[in-house]
């Protein structure tokens, strides 16, 4: 578009409208649009320098245009240009880049936030503005306008962190359900991150340790401070192979005990396809192998551990955590109970074989993925119910 045609468009724009271009592909492949807004300047006065003298002069009326180039999806502004056309057909403009736009917007916002206690000058740092205190009049107005909310917060001690935590858990619970029930979603997650099926669940539970903490047991378990859940519990040596557990947890109590968790797949079979005897099904190779694996991991760890262990950071500094290792709890997360569901109903003999197997295990406890999901869902719904009751 040449300047003449662009100027004609500029002159015919209406000031009560915002004009947005069609989307087009940017160099990074994202869709980009351009928004334009014109503003008519009615004219005014400004200081000018004439023959070394500062004079006040009248400025003519005119029109200038604000043009923003932005990504359609994120609305991230890439350039912000302020331009106007001269009487001779030329164009004057100035363009702000992304980091300059951010600083400009922050500067304009900060002006509105500054409190002026007197007529003196003020120099205030950006850090102080971030911790800005309202003036007494502003605080009174804020309290007066929000009395019901302030009373509710004081009565129920509801915090921003509570609201954020509940929203996060509800979102992650939906992801949990989709990973369980939508094979295409599970496969897309695998492909996107280049993970094994077990790796998908490992990553999910790493960022959602609260599910283990609230759903495995009445005792609240959580990961070690500033550590991933997956840990080496016995190093390789000439006396034996190393051992790694998918989740090493500790109880949140005055005395912290240990807990081992082995994470398998949600689509792992719990019993064999064929009957071992009439009406009797064996645990599947994968399930019995997982049980043997975590039993071996716990035994190997206890061979090297003392009755209590001090936890150290990578640099050798004690973290302040002490683990008591007597009879640690252990869990295998494997399969789904939907395996026993058929069109006419539940195959009760298959389920009975599985239930008898796991109920007669001393250690570990076997929990299916769908059971873990339902426990987590009940925790979130209970939290939601408490929040709703507090606001009733």
Short mmCIF file of C-alpha atoms in Angstrom, two decimals:
data_model
loop_
_atom_site.label_atom_id
_atom_site.label_comp_id
_atom_site.label_asym_id
_atom_site.label_seq_id
_atom_site.Cartn_x
_atom_site.Cartn_y
_atom_site.Cartn_z
CA UNK A 1 0.00 0.00 0.00
CA UNK A 2 1.50 3.36 -1.03
CA UNK A 3 1.36 6.49 1.15
CA UNK A 4 -1.35 8.19 -0.92
CA UNK A 5 -3.86 5.35 -0.64
CA UNK A 6 -2.96 4.81 3.01
CA UNK A 7 -3.54 8.51 3.65
CA UNK A 8 -6.93 8.34 1.96
CA UNK A 9 -7.95 5.45 4.19
CA UNK A 10 -6.62 7.37 7.18
CA UNK A 11 -8.72 10.42 6.36
CA UNK A 12 -11.92 8.40 5.92
CA UNK A 13 -11.62 6.46 9.20
CA UNK A 14 -14.23 7.19 11.87
CA UNK A 15 -13.04 8.14 15.34
CA UNK A 16 -15.78 6.04 17.00
CA UNK A 17 -14.53 2.80 15.47
CA UNK A 18 -11.57 0.45 15.82
CA UNK A 19 -10.43 -1.11 12.55
CA UNK A 20 -8.86 -4.59 12.65
CA UNK A 21 -7.22 -6.18 9.61
CA UNK A 22 -7.75 -9.77 8.42
CA UNK A 23 -5.43 -12.32 10.01
CA UNK A 24 -2.16 -13.22 8.27
CA UNK A 25 0.74 -15.54 9.08
CA UNK A 26 3.74 -14.06 10.86
CA UNK A 27 7.32 -15.23 10.58
CA UNK A 28 6.87 -17.55 13.56
CA UNK A 29 3.75 -19.13 12.06
CA UNK A 30 1.26 -17.46 14.41
CA UNK A 31 -1.68 -15.46 13.11
CA UNK A 32 -1.15 -11.71 13.28
CA UNK A 33 -3.62 -8.83 13.00
CA UNK A 34 -3.28 -5.05 12.86
CA UNK A 35 -5.65 -2.76 14.78
CA UNK A 36 -6.04 0.94 13.90
CA UNK A 37 -7.67 3.81 15.75
CA UNK A 38 -7.73 7.48 14.70
CA UNK A 39 -8.05 10.44 17.06
CA UNK A 40 -8.85 13.97 15.99
CA UNK A 41 -6.81 16.63 17.76
CA UNK A 42 -8.89 19.80 18.21
CA UNK A 43 -5.80 21.97 18.42
CA UNK A 44 -4.29 23.72 21.37
CA UNK A 45 -1.16 25.43 22.63
CA UNK A 46 2.42 24.36 23.10
CA UNK A 47 5.76 25.92 23.97
CA UNK A 48 8.17 26.51 21.10
CA UNK A 49 11.60 27.99 20.55
CA UNK A 50 11.64 31.01 18.21
CA UNK A 51 14.93 32.94 17.79
CA UNK A 52 16.27 31.67 21.11
CA UNK A 53 13.07 32.69 22.88
CA UNK A 54 10.51 30.28 24.38
CA UNK A 55 7.09 31.32 23.16
CA UNK A 56 3.57 29.96 23.51
CA UNK A 57 2.07 29.17 20.14
CA UNK A 58 -1.20 27.79 18.87
CA UNK A 59 -1.14 24.29 17.30
CA UNK A 60 -3.45 23.48 14.40
CA UNK A 61 -6.15 20.85 14.59
CA UNK A 62 -5.22 17.52 13.03
CA UNK A 63 -5.61 13.79 13.06
CA UNK A 64 -3.23 11.09 14.22
CA UNK A 65 -3.49 7.34 14.13
CA UNK A 66 -2.55 4.59 16.59
CA UNK A 67 -1.64 1.27 14.97
CA UNK A 68 -1.01 -1.94 16.96
CA UNK A 69 0.36 -5.15 15.48
CA UNK A 70 -0.49 -8.15 17.68
CA UNK A 71 -0.71 -11.94 17.77
CA UNK A 72 -4.32 -13.11 17.40
CA UNK A 73 -4.14 -15.96 19.94
CA UNK A 74 -2.22 -14.39 22.82
CA UNK A 75 -3.01 -10.72 22.04
CA UNK A 76 0.68 -10.04 22.57
CA UNK A 77 1.47 -6.63 21.03
CA UNK A 78 4.54 -6.65 18.81
CA UNK A 79 4.63 -3.01 17.71
CA UNK A 80 2.70 0.14 18.64
CA UNK A 81 2.97 2.99 16.15
CA UNK A 82 1.70 6.57 16.50
CA UNK A 83 1.61 8.33 13.13
CA UNK A 84 0.16 11.30 11.30
CA UNK A 85 0.19 12.56 7.72
CA UNK A 86 1.51 16.00 6.77
CA UNK A 87 -0.21 18.40 4.40
CA UNK A 88 2.35 17.54 1.73
CA UNK A 89 1.46 13.83 1.88
CA UNK A 90 4.37 12.76 4.02
CA UNK A 91 4.10 10.61 7.12
CA UNK A 92 5.56 11.16 10.58
CA UNK A 93 5.56 8.27 13.01
CA UNK A 94 7.17 6.73 16.05
CA UNK A 95 7.12 3.00 16.87
CA UNK A 96 7.37 1.31 20.26
CA UNK A 97 8.80 -2.23 20.50
CA UNK A 98 7.38 -4.94 22.87
CA UNK A 99 9.61 -4.17 25.88
CA UNK A 100 9.06 -0.42 25.35
CA UNK A 101 5.29 -0.95 25.22
CA UNK A 102 5.36 -2.79 28.52
CA UNK A 103 7.35 -0.01 30.19
CA UNK A 104 5.08 2.67 28.70
CA UNK A 105 1.91 0.98 29.97
CA UNK A 106 3.45 0.45 33.39
CA UNK A 107 4.51 4.10 33.52
CA UNK A 108 0.97 5.29 32.73
CA UNK A 109 -0.52 2.90 35.29
CA UNK A 110 1.96 3.94 37.97
CA UNK A 111 1.01 7.61 37.54
CA UNK A 112 -2.53 6.75 38.63
CA UNK A 113 -1.26 4.81 41.65
CA UNK A 114 1.04 7.45 43.16
CA UNK A 115 -0.22 9.12 46.32
CA UNK A 116 0.72 12.83 46.70
CA UNK A 117 0.79 13.68 50.43
CA UNK A 118 1.83 17.29 49.82
CA UNK A 119 2.87 19.75 47.09
CA UNK A 120 6.52 18.76 47.17
CA UNK A 121 8.29 16.72 44.49
CA UNK A 122 8.36 12.94 44.62
CA UNK A 123 10.96 10.46 43.42
CA UNK A 124 9.69 6.91 43.86
CA UNK A 125 11.36 3.67 42.84
CA UNK A 126 9.62 0.98 40.82
CA UNK A 127 10.08 -1.40 43.75
CA UNK A 128 8.26 1.03 46.05
CA UNK A 129 5.44 1.33 43.54
CA UNK A 130 5.03 -2.45 43.56
CA UNK A 131 4.51 -2.22 47.34
CA UNK A 132 2.47 0.95 47.06
CA UNK A 133 0.46 2.00 50.13
CA UNK A 134 -2.90 3.64 49.55
CA UNK A 135 -3.62 7.03 51.01
CA UNK A 136 -5.87 7.08 54.12
CA UNK A 137 -8.76 8.42 52.04
CA UNK A 138 -8.32 5.66 49.45
CA UNK A 139 -8.22 2.97 52.14
CA UNK A 140 -11.40 4.30 53.73
CA UNK A 141 -13.15 4.35 50.38
CA UNK A 142 -11.95 0.81 49.59
CA UNK A 143 -13.20 -0.50 52.94
CA UNK A 144 -16.53 1.30 52.62
CA UNK A 145 -17.15 -0.08 49.12
CA UNK A 146 -16.26 -3.68 50.06
CA UNK A 147 -17.60 -4.18 53.58
CA UNK A 148 -19.43 -7.50 52.86
CA UNK A 149 -16.34 -8.98 51.20
CA UNK A 150 -13.99 -7.87 53.99
CA UNK A 151 -16.34 -9.27 56.63
CA UNK A 152 -16.51 -12.60 54.77
CA UNK A 153 -12.73 -12.81 54.49
CA UNK A 154 -12.29 -12.04 58.18
CA UNK A 155 -14.94 -14.55 59.24
CA UNK A 156 -13.77 -17.48 57.11
CA UNK A 157 -10.07 -16.69 56.56
CA UNK A 158 -10.44 -17.33 52.82
CA UNK A 159 -7.20 -16.52 51.06
CA UNK A 160 -6.24 -15.95 47.44
CA UNK A 161 -4.04 -19.04 47.71
CA UNK A 162 -7.11 -21.12 48.66
CA UNK A 163 -9.01 -19.97 45.60
CA UNK A 164 -6.05 -20.53 43.28
CA UNK A 165 -5.34 -23.99 44.74
CA UNK A 166 -8.95 -25.11 44.29
CA UNK A 167 -9.07 -23.83 40.70
CA UNK A 168 -5.79 -25.57 39.89
CA UNK A 169 -6.93 -28.88 41.37
CA UNK A 170 -10.23 -28.78 39.48
CA UNK A 171 -8.36 -28.21 36.23
CA UNK A 172 -5.86 -31.01 36.92
CA UNK A 173 -8.70 -33.34 37.91
CA UNK A 174 -10.24 -32.81 34.46
CA UNK A 175 -6.89 -33.69 32.88
CA UNK A 176 -6.71 -36.81 35.08
CA UNK A 177 -10.14 -37.90 33.84
CA UNK A 178 -9.23 -37.31 30.20
CA UNK A 179 -5.98 -39.26 30.52
CA UNK A 180 -8.02 -42.16 31.92
CA UNK A 181 -10.92 -42.12 29.47
CA UNK A 182 -9.68 -40.57 26.20
CA UNK A 183 -7.10 -42.68 24.43
CA UNK A 184 -6.50 -39.99 21.78
CA UNK A 185 -5.78 -37.39 24.47
CA UNK A 186 -3.42 -39.76 26.29
CA UNK A 187 -1.57 -40.55 23.04
CA UNK A 188 -1.35 -36.86 22.10
CA UNK A 189 0.18 -36.12 25.52
CA UNK A 190 2.71 -38.90 24.97
CA UNK A 191 3.65 -37.70 21.50
CA UNK A 192 3.89 -34.05 22.49
CA UNK A 193 6.37 -34.76 25.29
CA UNK A 194 8.04 -37.86 23.89
CA UNK A 195 7.15 -39.96 26.94
CA UNK A 196 6.47 -43.60 27.66
CA UNK A 197 2.98 -44.46 29.01
CA UNK A 198 4.46 -44.73 32.51
CA UNK A 199 6.27 -41.44 31.91
CA UNK A 200 2.97 -39.63 31.23
CA UNK A 201 1.67 -40.63 34.65
CA UNK A 202 5.01 -39.94 36.34
CA UNK A 203 5.00 -36.36 35.02
CA UNK A 204 1.34 -35.87 35.93
CA UNK A 205 1.78 -37.02 39.53
CA UNK A 206 5.05 -35.08 39.90
CA UNK A 207 3.12 -31.84 39.37
CA UNK A 208 0.15 -33.10 41.38
CA UNK A 209 1.70 -34.54 44.51
CA UNK A 210 -1.46 -33.44 46.35
CA UNK A 211 -3.27 -36.45 44.84
CA UNK A 212 -0.97 -38.86 46.66
CA UNK A 213 -1.02 -36.67 49.76
CA UNK A 214 -4.79 -36.71 50.13
CA UNK A 215 -5.90 -39.88 48.33
CA UNK A 216 -3.54 -42.76 49.18
CA UNK A 217 -4.17 -42.90 52.92
CA UNK A 218 -5.76 -41.10 55.85
CA UNK A 219 -2.18 -40.16 56.70
CA UNK A 220 -1.12 -37.19 54.58
CA UNK A 221 1.95 -37.99 52.49
CA UNK A 222 4.04 -35.59 50.41
CA UNK A 223 7.38 -35.49 48.59
CA UNK A 224 10.62 -34.56 50.30
CA UNK A 225 11.31 -30.83 50.40
CA UNK A 226 12.47 -29.46 47.03
CA UNK A 227 12.82 -32.97 45.60
CA UNK A 228 11.17 -34.83 42.76
CA UNK A 229 9.04 -37.76 43.86
CA UNK A 230 11.14 -40.19 41.85
CA UNK A 231 14.23 -41.02 43.91
CA UNK A 232 17.14 -43.44 44.01
CA UNK A 233 16.79 -45.28 47.32
CA UNK A 234 19.83 -47.51 46.95
CA UNK A 235 22.90 -46.75 44.90
CA UNK A 236 24.59 -49.26 42.65
CA UNK A 237 27.61 -50.94 44.23
CA UNK A 238 29.68 -54.08 43.98
CA UNK A 239 27.30 -55.69 46.48
CA UNK A 240 24.16 -55.19 44.41
CA UNK A 241 22.22 -53.21 41.80
CA UNK A 242 20.78 -49.77 42.42
CA UNK A 243 17.10 -49.24 43.18
CA UNK A 244 14.83 -46.41 42.11
CA UNK A 245 11.24 -45.77 43.20
CA UNK A 246 8.66 -43.74 41.25
CA UNK A 247 7.64 -41.82 44.37
CA UNK A 248 9.37 -41.61 47.74
CA UNK A 249 7.06 -39.81 50.14
CA UNK A 250 7.09 -38.82 53.79
CA UNK A 251 4.19 -38.35 56.15
CA UNK A 252 3.41 -34.82 57.28
CA UNK A 253 3.44 -35.37 61.03
CA UNK A 254 5.57 -34.69 64.10
CA UNK A 255 7.36 -37.95 63.28
CA UNK A 256 7.76 -38.46 59.53
CA UNK A 257 7.50 -42.01 58.22
CA UNK A 258 8.34 -43.14 54.70
CA UNK A 259 6.14 -44.34 51.87
CA UNK A 260 7.07 -45.96 48.54
CA UNK A 261 4.89 -45.75 45.42
CA UNK A 262 5.30 -47.64 42.16
CA UNK A 263 3.38 -46.10 39.22
CA UNK A 264 2.37 -48.37 36.33
CA UNK A 265 -0.16 -47.86 33.53
CA UNK A 266 -3.90 -47.29 33.67
CA UNK A 267 -4.45 -49.79 30.85
CA UNK A 268 -2.40 -52.55 32.48
CA UNK A 269 -4.39 -55.78 32.93
CA UNK A 270 -5.05 -56.69 36.57
CA UNK A 271 -5.73 -60.40 35.95
CA UNK A 272 -4.82 -62.85 33.20
CA UNK A 273 -7.09 -63.43 30.22
CA UNK A 274 -7.40 -67.15 30.89
CA UNK A 275 -8.68 -68.85 34.02
CA UNK A 276 -6.11 -70.66 36.11
CA UNK A 277 -8.81 -72.96 37.40
CA UNK A 278 -12.57 -72.80 36.95
CA UNK A 279 -13.67 -69.39 38.24
CA UNK A 280 -10.12 -68.45 39.32
CA UNK A 281 -7.94 -65.85 37.60
CA UNK A 282 -4.33 -65.16 38.47
CA UNK A 283 -2.98 -61.64 38.89
CA UNK A 284 -1.47 -60.49 35.60
CA UNK A 285 2.25 -60.74 35.01
CA UNK A 286 2.49 -56.92 35.07
CA UNK A 287 0.66 -56.60 38.38
CA UNK A 288 2.52 -59.42 40.14
CA UNK A 289 5.77 -58.05 38.72
CA UNK A 290 5.00 -54.57 40.08
CA UNK A 291 4.28 -56.03 43.51
CA UNK A 292 7.56 -57.98 43.49
CA UNK A 293 9.40 -54.89 42.22
CA UNK A 294 8.32 -52.57 45.01
CA UNK A 295 8.79 -55.26 47.65
CA UNK A 296 12.36 -55.67 46.42
CA UNK A 297 12.91 -51.90 46.32
CA UNK A 298 11.74 -51.43 49.90
CA UNK A 299 13.82 -54.38 51.13
CA UNK A 300 16.95 -53.11 49.36
CA UNK A 301 16.50 -49.61 50.77
CA UNK A 302 16.06 -50.92 54.32
CA UNK A 303 19.21 -53.01 53.94
CA UNK A 304 21.20 -49.77 53.76
CA UNK A 305 19.06 -47.43 55.84
CA UNK A 306 19.07 -47.00 59.59
CA UNK A 307 15.93 -46.78 61.70
CA UNK A 308 16.02 -43.04 61.06
CA UNK A 309 17.67 -41.18 58.21
CA UNK A 310 18.70 -37.53 57.92
CA UNK A 311 17.90 -36.00 54.52
CA UNK A 312 20.60 -33.91 52.85
CA UNK A 313 20.49 -31.45 49.96
CA UNK A 314 22.63 -31.99 46.87
CA UNK A 315 25.42 -29.84 48.34
CA UNK A 316 25.48 -31.92 51.52
CA UNK A 317 23.56 -29.47 53.73
CA UNK A 318 20.98 -31.12 56.04
CA UNK A 319 17.43 -30.13 55.01
CA UNK A 320 16.08 -30.56 58.54
CA UNK A 321 14.01 -33.58 57.50
CA UNK A 322 14.37 -36.85 59.39
CA UNK A 323 12.71 -39.99 58.06
CA UNK A 324 11.75 -42.91 60.28
CA UNK A 325 11.98 -46.09 58.22
CA UNK A 326 10.33 -48.73 60.41
CA UNK A 327 7.83 -50.74 58.33
CA UNK A 328 7.35 -48.15 55.55
CA UNK A 329 4.05 -48.12 53.69
CA UNK A 330 4.08 -49.00 50.01
CA UNK A 331 1.62 -48.74 47.12
CA UNK A 332 1.29 -49.92 43.53
CA UNK A 333 -0.86 -47.75 41.23
CA UNK A 334 -1.96 -50.01 38.40
CA UNK A 335 -4.86 -50.71 36.02
CA UNK A 336 -8.55 -49.81 36.24
CA UNK A 337 -11.55 -51.62 37.70
CA UNK A 338 -13.38 -51.03 34.42
CA UNK A 339 -11.50 -54.12 33.25
CA UNK A 340 -14.17 -56.19 35.02
CA UNK A 341 -17.09 -54.32 33.45
CA UNK A 342 -18.87 -56.10 30.59
CA UNK A 343 -21.99 -55.19 28.63
CA UNK A 344 -24.28 -57.34 30.80
CA UNK A 345 -22.57 -56.26 34.02
CA UNK A 346 -19.53 -56.83 36.24
CA UNK A 347 -17.70 -60.14 35.96
CA UNK A 348 -17.86 -60.79 39.68
CA UNK A 349 -15.63 -63.90 39.59
CA UNK A 350 -12.79 -62.03 37.89
CA UNK A 351 -13.19 -59.12 40.30
CA UNK A 352 -13.31 -61.50 43.25
CA UNK A 353 -10.01 -63.08 42.17
CA UNK A 354 -8.37 -59.66 41.97
CA UNK A 355 -9.85 -58.42 45.23
CA UNK A 356 -8.82 -61.54 47.16
CA UNK A 357 -5.28 -61.16 45.84
CA UNK A 358 -4.81 -57.54 46.84
CA UNK A 359 -6.70 -57.74 50.14
CA UNK A 360 -4.45 -60.56 51.31
CA UNK A 361 -1.24 -58.68 50.50
CA UNK A 362 0.51 -57.43 53.61
CA UNK A 363 2.53 -54.96 51.54
CA UNK A 364 2.11 -53.19 49.14
CA UNK A 365 -1.46 -51.91 48.85
CA UNK A 366 -2.74 -52.05 45.27
CA UNK A 367 -4.78 -49.02 44.17
CA UNK A 368 -6.23 -48.72 40.66
CA UNK A 369 -6.07 -45.47 38.68
CA UNK A 370 -9.84 -45.03 38.68
CA UNK A 371 -9.98 -45.51 42.46
CA UNK A 372 -7.26 -42.90 42.86
CA UNK A 373 -9.19 -40.54 40.57
CA UNK A 374 -12.40 -40.96 42.57
CA UNK A 375 -10.58 -40.29 45.84
CA UNK A 376 -9.05 -37.13 44.37
CA UNK A 377 -12.45 -36.04 43.00
CA UNK A 378 -14.04 -36.41 46.43
CA UNK A 379 -11.30 -34.25 47.97
CA UNK A 380 -11.85 -31.50 45.39
CA UNK A 381 -15.64 -31.65 45.73
CA UNK A 382 -15.31 -31.43 49.52
CA UNK A 383 -13.09 -28.36 49.15
CA UNK A 384 -15.61 -26.85 46.73
CA UNK A 385 -18.44 -27.56 49.16
CA UNK A 386 -16.56 -25.86 51.96
CA UNK A 387 -15.90 -22.82 49.77
CA UNK A 388 -19.58 -22.66 48.72
CA UNK A 389 -20.74 -22.97 52.34
CA UNK A 390 -18.43 -20.16 53.41
CA UNK A 391 -19.92 -17.90 50.76
CA UNK A 392 -23.55 -18.89 51.45
#
